[in-house]
């Protein structure tokens, strides 16, 4: 097997931006608000913050570290760093392969809705603050089998061509320039939402916790969101870590990405929930929440149609960065392990996602009755990936680093061979991933699934 010359990020800043490009996406704009709304608000937010800090960050640090240490894809990495005779650790990489396909299957559908909403914003069809009209427009889109499928295919064609044309770097350069704009638009939305009459209940929904609403299932959902948001538990950060420079400060970079990512989510929450209560939307509406509320806030401000269109364009661009990082896991595995070449590896991956994605896209129409554990394909893929595969991947990565890889190697990698003086930090991370983090993930996972 010939190893192609590996691409690497060229600057410290470039690494930060690319990693942020993976983290920030529909997870912030769509998943975070939908889940916060349907899981009771502030209590969920609190658990999600704790999960991000205590579980997400340590996993993100060690996962990135492993990729940089081995400089290989998610499967090959474990084949290299695991001791001889312990090949089974490579199953973490294959689990990541499966998780990537499952996530892409529903992610590409949500991205399809975003693309569709760009045109609905331009036509003025969604310029309404009336929950009934907004809901009807959304249901019309998702319950039409043909348009659901076609929008998903358009998303896959766009993302696939970016990978195959090898223009990902160009796109990321564009995204880097445009993301500050998304941030500013979110700030404007927050200002408008907060000054709507009747906005206060929305703020207290988001910030004053009702602890009785924190059930085991809510805990698991918050944990799953923490993994999903940071792109961890399935090899994305591992694969990105393999492109990190040797002198990159991993703990610092990951902590910065985490903070930036959290602030985007919080802004999205503050833009949405005051408006939900002010206009009489249903906070627990689920996946449709964002698609109804965001247009309503824009409608309530001057130049609404114009800014709404820009907002959906920027969200579509943000989703590209996240999807590229998801695709990178299977593509790197197929290309490097089977010598396929990136183009063909990308083509095969896109094809698998289209197959798996069809039932997800048809979840509100033709495939609405294809339920497993009462979950439609769309929700099943989301649940299986975020709430099971990612936490499981997280546990295994922690156990590997804590019990097999060991402290001396971890210290060498995280201190960049002794150049960074961060001994206490490294020891804290080691203690967390050896004991606390895998135990808490396991407890939340088993409890959330009702095992005990
Ligand atoms: N974090 C991205 C978002 O919030 C989605 C994503 C990209 C992802 N890569 C991932 C989720 C890897 C889980 C694992 O939109």
CSV table of C-alpha atoms and ligand atoms in Angstrom, one decimal:
chain,number,residue,atom,x,y,z
A,1,UNK,CA,0.0,0.0,0.0
A,2,UNK,CA,1.5,3.3,-1.0
A,3,UNK,CA,0.9,6.2,1.3
A,4,UNK,CA,0.0,9.4,-0.6
A,5,UNK,CA,1.8,12.5,0.6
A,6,UNK,CA,-0.4,13.8,3.4
A,7,UNK,CA,-1.7,17.3,3.3
A,8,UNK,CA,-1.2,19.3,6.4
A,9,UNK,CA,-2.6,22.6,7.7
A,10,UNK,CA,-0.1,25.3,7.1
A,11,UNK,CA,-0.4,27.6,10.0
A,12,UNK,CA,-1.5,27.6,13.6
A,13,UNK,CA,-4.3,30.0,12.7
A,14,UNK,CA,-5.3,27.7,9.8
A,15,UNK,CA,-5.6,24.8,12.1
A,16,UNK,CA,-7.9,26.8,14.4
A,17,UNK,CA,-10.1,27.9,11.6
A,18,UNK,CA,-10.4,24.4,10.0
A,19,UNK,CA,-11.2,22.8,13.3
A,20,UNK,CA,-13.8,25.5,14.0
A,21,UNK,CA,-15.2,24.9,10.6
A,22,UNK,CA,-15.9,21.3,11.5
A,23,UNK,CA,-17.4,22.2,14.9
A,24,UNK,CA,-19.7,25.0,13.8
A,25,UNK,CA,-22.5,24.0,11.6
A,26,UNK,CA,-26.1,22.9,11.8
A,27,UNK,CA,-25.4,21.7,15.3
A,28,UNK,CA,-25.3,25.2,16.5
A,29,UNK,CA,-28.1,26.7,14.4
A,30,UNK,CA,-30.5,23.8,14.2
A,31,UNK,CA,-29.7,20.9,16.7
A,32,UNK,CA,-28.8,22.9,19.8
A,33,UNK,CA,-32.0,25.1,19.8
A,34,UNK,CA,-34.3,22.2,18.8
A,35,UNK,CA,-33.0,20.0,21.6
A,36,UNK,CA,-32.9,22.8,24.1
A,37,UNK,CA,-36.5,23.5,23.3
A,38,UNK,CA,-37.8,20.0,23.4
A,39,UNK,CA,-35.8,19.0,26.6
A,40,UNK,CA,-37.1,21.8,28.9
A,41,UNK,CA,-34.7,24.7,28.3
A,42,UNK,CA,-32.2,25.9,31.0
A,43,UNK,CA,-31.7,22.6,32.8
A,44,UNK,CA,-30.7,20.9,29.5
A,45,UNK,CA,-28.4,23.8,28.7
A,46,UNK,CA,-26.7,23.5,32.1
A,47,UNK,CA,-26.1,19.7,31.6
A,48,UNK,CA,-24.9,20.3,28.1
A,49,UNK,CA,-22.4,22.9,29.4
A,50,UNK,CA,-21.1,20.5,32.0
A,51,UNK,CA,-20.9,17.6,29.5
A,52,UNK,CA,-18.9,19.8,27.1
A,53,UNK,CA,-16.4,20.9,29.8
A,54,UNK,CA,-16.0,17.7,31.8
A,55,UNK,CA,-16.4,15.1,29.1
A,56,UNK,CA,-16.2,16.8,25.7
A,57,UNK,CA,-13.0,18.7,26.1
A,58,UNK,CA,-10.8,15.9,27.5
A,59,UNK,CA,-12.1,13.5,24.8
A,60,UNK,CA,-11.4,16.2,22.2
A,61,UNK,CA,-7.9,16.7,23.4
A,62,UNK,CA,-6.9,13.0,23.5
A,63,UNK,CA,-8.6,12.2,20.2
A,64,UNK,CA,-6.8,15.0,18.4
A,65,UNK,CA,-3.6,13.9,20.1
A,66,UNK,CA,-3.9,10.3,18.8
A,67,UNK,CA,-4.4,11.5,15.2
A,68,UNK,CA,-1.3,13.8,15.3
A,69,UNK,CA,0.8,11.1,16.9
A,70,UNK,CA,0.0,8.5,14.2
A,71,UNK,CA,-0.6,10.9,11.3
A,72,UNK,CA,-3.1,8.6,9.8
A,73,UNK,CA,-6.8,8.0,9.3
A,74,UNK,CA,-9.1,6.7,12.1
A,75,UNK,CA,-8.5,3.0,11.4
A,76,UNK,CA,-4.8,3.1,10.6
A,77,UNK,CA,-4.1,5.3,13.6
A,78,UNK,CA,-5.3,2.5,16.0
A,79,UNK,CA,-3.4,-0.1,14.0
A,80,UNK,CA,-0.3,1.9,14.6
A,81,UNK,CA,-0.6,3.1,18.2
A,82,UNK,CA,-2.1,-0.1,19.7
A,83,UNK,CA,0.4,-2.7,21.0
A,84,UNK,CA,0.9,-5.8,18.7
A,85,UNK,CA,-1.9,-8.3,19.2
A,86,UNK,CA,-4.5,-5.7,20.1
A,87,UNK,CA,-5.9,-5.0,16.6
A,88,UNK,CA,-9.4,-4.8,18.0
A,89,UNK,CA,-8.8,-1.1,18.8
A,90,UNK,CA,-9.2,-0.5,15.1
A,91,UNK,CA,-12.9,-1.1,15.6
A,92,UNK,CA,-13.1,2.4,17.0
A,93,UNK,CA,-12.2,3.6,13.6
A,94,UNK,CA,-14.8,1.4,11.9
A,95,UNK,CA,-17.4,2.6,14.4
A,96,UNK,CA,-16.5,6.1,13.3
A,97,UNK,CA,-16.9,5.1,9.7
A,98,UNK,CA,-20.5,3.9,10.4
A,99,UNK,CA,-21.3,6.9,12.6
A,100,UNK,CA,-20.1,9.3,9.9
A,101,UNK,CA,-22.5,7.7,7.3
A,102,UNK,CA,-25.4,7.8,9.8
A,103,UNK,CA,-24.8,11.4,10.7
A,104,UNK,CA,-24.4,12.5,7.1
A,105,UNK,CA,-27.6,10.7,6.2
A,106,UNK,CA,-29.7,13.1,8.3
A,107,UNK,CA,-27.4,16.0,8.3
A,108,UNK,CA,-27.6,16.3,4.5
A,109,UNK,CA,-31.3,16.4,4.7
A,110,UNK,CA,-31.3,19.2,7.2
A,111,UNK,CA,-28.8,21.0,5.0
A,112,UNK,CA,-31.3,20.4,2.1
A,113,UNK,CA,-34.0,22.2,4.1
A,114,UNK,CA,-31.6,25.1,4.6
A,115,UNK,CA,-30.9,25.3,0.8
A,116,UNK,CA,-34.6,25.2,0.2
A,117,UNK,CA,-35.2,28.0,2.7
A,118,UNK,CA,-32.8,30.3,0.9
A,119,UNK,CA,-35.3,30.4,-2.0
A,120,UNK,CA,-38.3,30.6,0.3
A,121,UNK,CA,-36.7,33.6,2.0
A,122,UNK,CA,-36.1,35.3,-1.4
A,123,UNK,CA,-39.7,34.6,-2.5
A,124,UNK,CA,-41.1,36.0,0.7
A,125,UNK,CA,-43.0,32.8,1.4
A,126,UNK,CA,-41.7,32.5,4.9
A,127,UNK,CA,-42.0,36.2,5.8
A,128,UNK,CA,-44.5,35.5,8.6
A,129,UNK,CA,-44.7,35.7,12.4
A,130,UNK,CA,-47.7,33.5,12.4
A,131,UNK,CA,-46.9,30.0,13.8
A,132,UNK,CA,-49.6,28.4,11.7
A,133,UNK,CA,-48.4,29.6,8.4
A,134,UNK,CA,-44.7,29.0,9.3
A,135,UNK,CA,-45.6,25.4,10.4
A,136,UNK,CA,-47.6,24.8,7.2
A,137,UNK,CA,-44.7,25.9,5.0
A,138,UNK,CA,-42.2,23.6,6.8
A,139,UNK,CA,-44.6,20.6,6.7
A,140,UNK,CA,-45.3,21.1,3.0
A,141,UNK,CA,-41.5,20.9,2.4
A,142,UNK,CA,-40.7,17.8,4.5
A,143,UNK,CA,-43.8,15.8,3.6
A,144,UNK,CA,-43.2,16.1,-0.2
A,145,UNK,CA,-41.1,13.1,-1.0
A,146,UNK,CA,-39.7,14.4,-4.2
A,147,UNK,CA,-38.5,17.8,-3.0
A,148,UNK,CA,-37.0,16.2,0.2
A,149,UNK,CA,-34.9,13.8,-1.9
A,150,UNK,CA,-33.9,16.3,-4.5
A,151,UNK,CA,-32.7,18.9,-2.0
A,152,UNK,CA,-30.7,16.2,-0.3
A,153,UNK,CA,-29.1,15.2,-3.6
A,154,UNK,CA,-28.3,18.8,-4.4
A,155,UNK,CA,-26.5,19.0,-1.0
A,156,UNK,CA,-24.6,15.8,-1.7
A,157,UNK,CA,-23.7,16.9,-5.2
A,158,UNK,CA,-22.4,20.2,-4.0
A,159,UNK,CA,-20.4,18.7,-1.1
A,160,UNK,CA,-19.2,15.8,-3.2
A,161,UNK,CA,-17.9,18.1,-6.0
A,162,UNK,CA,-16.0,20.2,-3.5
A,163,UNK,CA,-14.2,17.1,-2.3
A,164,UNK,CA,-13.6,15.7,-5.7
A,165,UNK,CA,-12.5,18.9,-7.4
A,166,UNK,CA,-10.1,19.2,-4.5
A,167,UNK,CA,-11.3,22.7,-3.8
A,168,UNK,CA,-12.0,22.2,-0.1
A,169,UNK,CA,-9.2,24.6,0.8
A,170,UNK,CA,-10.7,27.3,-1.4
A,171,UNK,CA,-14.1,26.7,0.2
A,172,UNK,CA,-12.7,26.9,3.6
A,173,UNK,CA,-11.0,30.1,2.7
A,174,UNK,CA,-14.3,31.5,1.7
A,175,UNK,CA,-16.0,30.2,4.7
A,176,UNK,CA,-13.4,31.7,7.0
A,177,UNK,CA,-14.2,35.2,5.5
A,178,UNK,CA,-17.9,34.7,5.8
A,179,UNK,CA,-18.3,33.2,9.2
A,180,UNK,CA,-17.8,36.5,11.1
A,181,UNK,CA,-20.8,37.7,9.1
A,182,UNK,CA,-22.9,34.9,10.4
A,183,UNK,CA,-21.8,35.8,13.9
A,184,UNK,CA,-22.8,39.4,13.3
A,185,UNK,CA,-26.2,38.4,11.8
A,186,UNK,CA,-26.8,36.3,14.9
A,187,UNK,CA,-26.0,39.3,17.1
A,188,UNK,CA,-28.5,41.4,15.2
A,189,UNK,CA,-31.1,38.6,15.5
A,190,UNK,CA,-30.5,38.5,19.3
A,191,UNK,CA,-31.0,42.2,19.6
A,192,UNK,CA,-34.3,42.0,17.7
A,193,UNK,CA,-35.5,39.0,19.5
A,194,UNK,CA,-34.7,40.4,23.0
A,195,UNK,CA,-36.5,43.6,22.3
A,196,UNK,CA,-39.8,42.0,21.1
A,197,UNK,CA,-42.7,42.5,23.5
A,198,UNK,CA,-43.1,39.4,25.6
A,199,UNK,CA,-39.5,38.3,25.2
A,200,UNK,CA,-38.7,37.7,28.9
A,201,UNK,CA,-40.3,34.3,29.3
A,202,UNK,CA,-38.0,33.1,26.5
A,203,UNK,CA,-34.9,34.3,28.4
A,204,UNK,CA,-36.0,32.6,31.6
A,205,UNK,CA,-36.8,29.4,29.7
A,206,UNK,CA,-33.2,29.5,28.5
A,207,UNK,CA,-31.5,30.5,31.7
A,208,UNK,CA,-33.4,29.6,34.8
A,209,UNK,CA,-33.3,25.8,35.2
A,210,UNK,CA,-36.2,23.6,36.3
A,211,UNK,CA,-34.3,20.7,37.7
A,212,UNK,CA,-37.3,18.4,37.7
A,213,UNK,CA,-37.0,18.3,33.9
A,214,UNK,CA,-33.6,16.7,33.9
A,215,UNK,CA,-34.4,13.0,33.4
A,216,UNK,CA,-31.9,10.3,32.5
A,217,UNK,CA,-32.9,10.5,28.8
A,218,UNK,CA,-32.3,14.3,28.9
A,219,UNK,CA,-28.8,13.7,30.3
A,220,UNK,CA,-28.0,11.3,27.5
A,221,UNK,CA,-29.3,13.7,24.9
A,222,UNK,CA,-27.2,16.5,26.3
A,223,UNK,CA,-24.1,14.3,26.4
A,224,UNK,CA,-24.8,13.2,22.8
A,225,UNK,CA,-25.1,16.9,21.8
A,226,UNK,CA,-21.7,17.7,23.4
A,227,UNK,CA,-20.1,15.0,21.3
A,228,UNK,CA,-21.9,16.0,18.1
A,229,UNK,CA,-21.1,19.7,18.6
A,230,UNK,CA,-17.3,19.2,19.1
A,231,UNK,CA,-17.2,16.6,16.3
A,232,UNK,CA,-15.7,14.0,18.6
A,233,UNK,CA,-16.1,10.3,19.3
A,234,UNK,CA,-15.9,9.1,15.7
A,235,UNK,CA,-12.6,10.1,14.3
A,236,UNK,CA,-13.2,13.5,12.8
A,237,UNK,CA,-11.0,15.2,15.3
A,238,UNK,CA,-8.6,12.3,15.1
A,239,UNK,CA,-8.3,12.7,11.3
A,240,UNK,CA,-8.0,16.5,11.6
A,241,UNK,CA,-5.4,16.0,14.3
A,242,UNK,CA,-3.4,14.0,11.8
A,243,UNK,CA,-3.1,17.2,9.8
A,244,UNK,CA,-2.0,19.3,12.8
A,245,UNK,CA,1.5,20.7,12.9
A,246,UNK,CA,4.0,19.2,15.3
A,247,UNK,CA,4.3,22.5,17.3
A,248,UNK,CA,0.5,23.0,17.6
A,249,UNK,CA,-0.7,23.4,21.2
A,250,UNK,CA,-3.5,20.9,21.2
A,251,UNK,CA,-5.1,21.7,24.6
A,252,UNK,CA,-5.1,25.4,23.8
A,253,UNK,CA,-6.5,25.0,20.3
A,254,UNK,CA,-9.3,22.6,21.3
A,255,UNK,CA,-10.3,24.8,24.2
A,256,UNK,CA,-10.5,27.8,21.9
A,257,UNK,CA,-12.6,25.9,19.5
A,258,UNK,CA,-14.9,24.7,22.3
A,259,UNK,CA,-15.4,28.3,23.6
A,260,UNK,CA,-16.1,29.7,20.1
A,261,UNK,CA,-18.5,26.9,19.3
A,262,UNK,CA,-20.4,27.4,22.6
A,263,UNK,CA,-20.8,31.1,22.0
A,264,UNK,CA,-22.3,30.5,18.5
A,265,UNK,CA,-24.8,28.1,20.0
A,266,UNK,CA,-25.7,30.5,22.8
A,267,UNK,CA,-26.3,33.3,20.4
A,268,UNK,CA,-28.5,31.0,18.3
A,269,UNK,CA,-30.5,30.2,21.5
A,270,UNK,CA,-30.8,33.9,22.5
A,271,UNK,CA,-31.9,34.7,19.0
A,272,UNK,CA,-34.6,32.0,19.0
A,273,UNK,CA,-36.2,31.5,22.4
A,274,UNK,CA,-37.4,35.1,23.3
A,275,UNK,CA,-39.1,35.1,19.8
A,276,UNK,CA,-40.6,31.6,20.4
A,277,UNK,CA,-42.4,33.0,23.4
A,278,UNK,CA,-43.2,36.4,22.0
A,279,UNK,CA,-44.8,35.0,18.9
A,280,UNK,CA,-46.5,32.0,20.5
A,281,UNK,CA,-44.4,29.2,18.9
A,282,UNK,CA,-44.1,25.8,20.6
A,283,UNK,CA,-40.6,25.5,22.2
A,284,UNK,CA,-40.8,21.7,21.9
A,285,UNK,CA,-41.5,21.8,18.2
A,286,UNK,CA,-38.3,19.8,17.5
A,287,UNK,CA,-36.5,19.9,14.2
A,288,UNK,CA,-38.9,22.5,12.7
A,289,UNK,CA,-38.4,25.1,15.5
A,290,UNK,CA,-35.5,27.0,13.9
A,291,UNK,CA,-37.1,27.0,10.4
A,292,UNK,CA,-40.2,28.7,11.8
A,293,UNK,CA,-38.7,31.0,14.4
A,294,UNK,CA,-35.7,32.5,12.7
A,295,UNK,CA,-37.8,33.8,9.7
A,296,UNK,CA,-40.3,35.2,12.2
A,297,UNK,CA,-37.6,37.3,13.9
A,298,UNK,CA,-36.3,38.6,10.5
A,299,UNK,CA,-39.8,39.4,9.5
A,300,UNK,CA,-40.1,41.6,12.5
A,301,UNK,CA,-37.2,43.9,11.4
A,302,UNK,CA,-36.5,46.2,8.5
A,303,UNK,CA,-34.9,44.6,5.5
A,304,UNK,CA,-36.0,41.2,6.8
A,305,UNK,CA,-36.3,39.4,3.5
A,306,UNK,CA,-32.8,40.4,2.5
A,307,UNK,CA,-31.1,39.5,5.8
A,308,UNK,CA,-33.1,36.3,6.0
A,309,UNK,CA,-31.8,35.2,2.6
A,310,UNK,CA,-28.2,36.0,3.7
A,311,UNK,CA,-28.7,34.1,6.9
A,312,UNK,CA,-29.7,30.9,5.2
A,313,UNK,CA,-26.9,31.3,2.6
A,314,UNK,CA,-24.4,31.6,5.5
A,315,UNK,CA,-25.9,28.7,7.3
A,316,UNK,CA,-25.6,26.6,4.2
A,317,UNK,CA,-22.0,27.5,3.9
A,318,UNK,CA,-21.4,26.7,7.5
A,319,UNK,CA,-22.9,23.3,7.0
A,320,UNK,CA,-20.4,22.6,4.2
A,321,UNK,CA,-17.4,22.8,6.5
A,322,UNK,CA,-19.0,20.4,8.9
A,323,UNK,CA,-20.0,18.0,6.2
A,324,UNK,CA,-16.5,18.0,4.7
A,325,UNK,CA,-15.1,17.1,8.1
A,326,UNK,CA,-17.6,14.2,8.4
A,327,UNK,CA,-16.8,13.0,4.9
A,328,UNK,CA,-13.1,13.2,5.6
A,329,UNK,CA,-13.3,10.2,8.0
A,330,UNK,CA,-14.7,7.5,5.5
A,331,UNK,CA,-12.8,9.1,2.6
A,332,UNK,CA,-9.5,9.0,4.4
A,333,UNK,CA,-10.1,5.4,5.5
A,334,UNK,CA,-11.1,4.3,2.0
A,335,UNK,CA,-8.4,6.3,0.2
A,336,UNK,CA,-5.5,5.3,2.5
A,337,UNK,CA,-6.4,1.8,3.3
A,338,UNK,CA,-7.6,0.6,-0.1
A,339,UNK,CA,-5.5,2.8,-2.3
A,340,UNK,CA,-8.6,4.1,-3.9
A,341,UNK,CA,-7.6,7.7,-4.5
A,342,UNK,CA,-9.5,10.5,-2.9
A,343,UNK,CA,-11.9,11.1,-5.9
A,344,UNK,CA,-13.1,7.5,-6.0
A,345,UNK,CA,-13.2,7.3,-2.2
A,346,UNK,CA,-15.4,10.4,-2.1
A,347,UNK,CA,-17.7,9.1,-4.8
A,348,UNK,CA,-18.3,5.8,-3.0
A,349,UNK,CA,-18.9,7.6,0.3
A,350,UNK,CA,-21.4,10.0,-1.3
A,351,UNK,CA,-23.1,7.1,-2.9
A,352,UNK,CA,-23.5,5.3,0.5
A,353,UNK,CA,-24.8,8.4,2.1
A,354,UNK,CA,-27.4,8.9,-0.6
A,355,UNK,CA,-28.6,5.3,-0.1
A,356,UNK,CA,-28.8,5.7,3.6
A,357,UNK,CA,-30.0,9.2,3.4
A,358,UNK,CA,-33.1,8.4,1.3
A,359,UNK,CA,-35.1,6.9,4.2
A,360,UNK,CA,-34.0,9.8,6.4
A,361,UNK,CA,-35.2,12.3,3.7
A,362,UNK,CA,-38.5,10.4,3.4
A,363,UNK,CA,-39.2,10.2,7.1
A,364,UNK,CA,-42.1,12.6,7.0
A,365,UNK,CA,-43.6,11.0,3.9
A,366,UNK,CA,-43.1,7.6,2.3
A,367,UNK,CA,-40.9,6.2,5.1
A,368,UNK,CA,-42.9,7.6,8.0
A,369,UNK,CA,-44.0,4.1,9.0
A,370,UNK,CA,-40.6,2.5,8.9
A,371,UNK,CA,-40.1,2.9,12.6
A,372,UNK,CA,-37.6,1.1,14.9
A,373,UNK,CA,-38.2,1.5,18.6
A,374,UNK,CA,-40.9,4.1,17.6
A,375,UNK,CA,-38.2,6.2,15.8
A,376,UNK,CA,-38.5,7.2,12.2
A,377,UNK,CA,-35.3,6.7,10.1
A,378,UNK,CA,-34.3,10.3,10.5
A,379,UNK,CA,-34.6,10.2,14.3
A,380,UNK,CA,-33.2,6.7,14.5
A,381,UNK,CA,-30.0,7.7,12.6
A,382,UNK,CA,-29.7,10.7,14.9
A,383,UNK,CA,-30.2,8.7,18.0
A,384,UNK,CA,-27.9,5.9,17.0
A,385,UNK,CA,-25.1,8.2,16.1
A,386,UNK,CA,-25.2,11.0,18.7
A,387,UNK,CA,-26.6,9.1,21.6
A,388,UNK,CA,-24.9,5.7,21.2
A,389,UNK,CA,-22.0,5.5,18.7
A,390,UNK,CA,-20.3,8.8,19.6
A,391,UNK,CA,-20.4,8.3,23.4
A,392,UNK,CA,-19.3,4.7,22.9
A,393,UNK,CA,-16.4,5.9,20.7
A,394,UNK,CA,-15.6,8.4,23.5
A,395,UNK,CA,-15.5,5.7,26.1
A,396,UNK,CA,-13.2,3.5,24.0
A,397,UNK,CA,-10.9,6.4,23.1
A,398,UNK,CA,-10.5,7.3,26.8
A,399,UNK,CA,-9.9,3.7,27.8
A,400,UNK,CA,-7.3,3.4,25.1
A,401,UNK,CA,-5.4,6.5,26.1
A,402,UNK,CA,-5.9,6.0,29.9
A,403,UNK,CA,-5.0,2.3,30.0
A,404,UNK,CA,-3.0,1.3,26.9
A,405,UNK,CA,-1.3,4.4,25.6
A,406,UNK,CA,-0.3,5.6,29.0
A,407,UNK,CA,0.9,8.8,30.7
A,408,UNK,CA,4.5,9.1,29.4
A,409,UNK,CA,3.4,9.0,25.7
A,410,UNK,CA,0.5,11.3,26.4
A,411,UNK,CA,2.8,13.7,28.1
A,412,UNK,CA,5.2,13.6,25.3
A,413,UNK,CA,2.5,14.3,22.7
A,414,UNK,CA,0.6,17.0,24.6
A,415,UNK,CA,3.8,18.9,25.7
A,416,UNK,CA,5.1,18.7,22.1
A,417,UNK,CA,8.2,16.7,23.3
A,418,UNK,CA,8.7,18.8,26.5
A,419,UNK,CA,8.5,22.2,24.8
A,420,UNK,CA,5.2,23.2,26.5
A,421,UNK,CA,5.3,23.3,30.3
A,422,UNK,CA,1.9,21.9,31.0
A,423,UNK,CA,2.6,19.0,33.3
A,424,UNK,CA,-0.4,19.6,35.7
A,425,UNK,CA,-2.7,20.0,32.7
A,426,UNK,CA,-1.5,16.8,31.1
A,427,UNK,CA,-1.9,14.9,34.4
A,428,UNK,CA,-5.4,16.2,34.9
A,429,UNK,CA,-6.4,15.2,31.4
A,430,UNK,CA,-4.8,11.8,32.0
A,431,UNK,CA,-6.7,11.3,35.3
A,432,UNK,CA,-10.0,12.3,33.6
A,433,UNK,CA,-9.7,10.0,30.6
A,434,UNK,CA,-8.5,7.1,32.7
A,435,UNK,CA,-11.3,7.2,35.3
A,436,UNK,CA,-13.8,10.0,35.5
A,437,UNK,CA,-14.7,10.7,31.8
A,438,UNK,CA,-15.3,7.0,30.7
A,439,UNK,CA,-17.2,6.3,33.9
A,440,UNK,CA,-19.5,9.3,33.6
A,441,UNK,CA,-20.1,8.5,29.9
A,442,UNK,CA,-20.9,4.9,30.7
A,443,UNK,CA,-23.2,5.9,33.6
A,444,UNK,CA,-25.1,8.4,31.5
A,445,UNK,CA,-25.3,6.0,28.5
A,446,UNK,CA,-26.6,3.0,30.5
A,447,UNK,CA,-28.9,5.1,32.6
A,448,UNK,CA,-30.3,7.0,29.6
A,449,UNK,CA,-31.0,3.8,27.8
A,450,UNK,CA,-32.8,2.5,30.8
A,451,UNK,CA,-30.4,-0.3,31.6
A,452,UNK,CA,-30.4,0.7,35.3
B,1,LIG,N1,-20.1,19.5,14.7
B,1,LIG,C1,-20.8,19.7,13.5
B,1,LIG,C2,-22.0,20.6,13.8
B,1,LIG,O1,-22.3,20.9,14.9
B,1,LIG,C3,-21.2,18.4,12.9
B,1,LIG,C4,-20.1,17.4,12.8
B,1,LIG,C5,-19.0,17.6,12.0
B,1,LIG,C6,-19.9,16.2,13.5
B,1,LIG,N2,-18.2,16.6,12.2
B,1,LIG,C7,-18.7,15.7,13.1
B,1,LIG,C8,-20.6,15.6,14.5
B,1,LIG,C9,-18.2,14.5,13.7
B,1,LIG,C10,-20.2,14.4,15.1
B,1,LIG,C11,-18.9,13.9,14.7
B,1,LIG,O2,-22.8,20.9,12.9
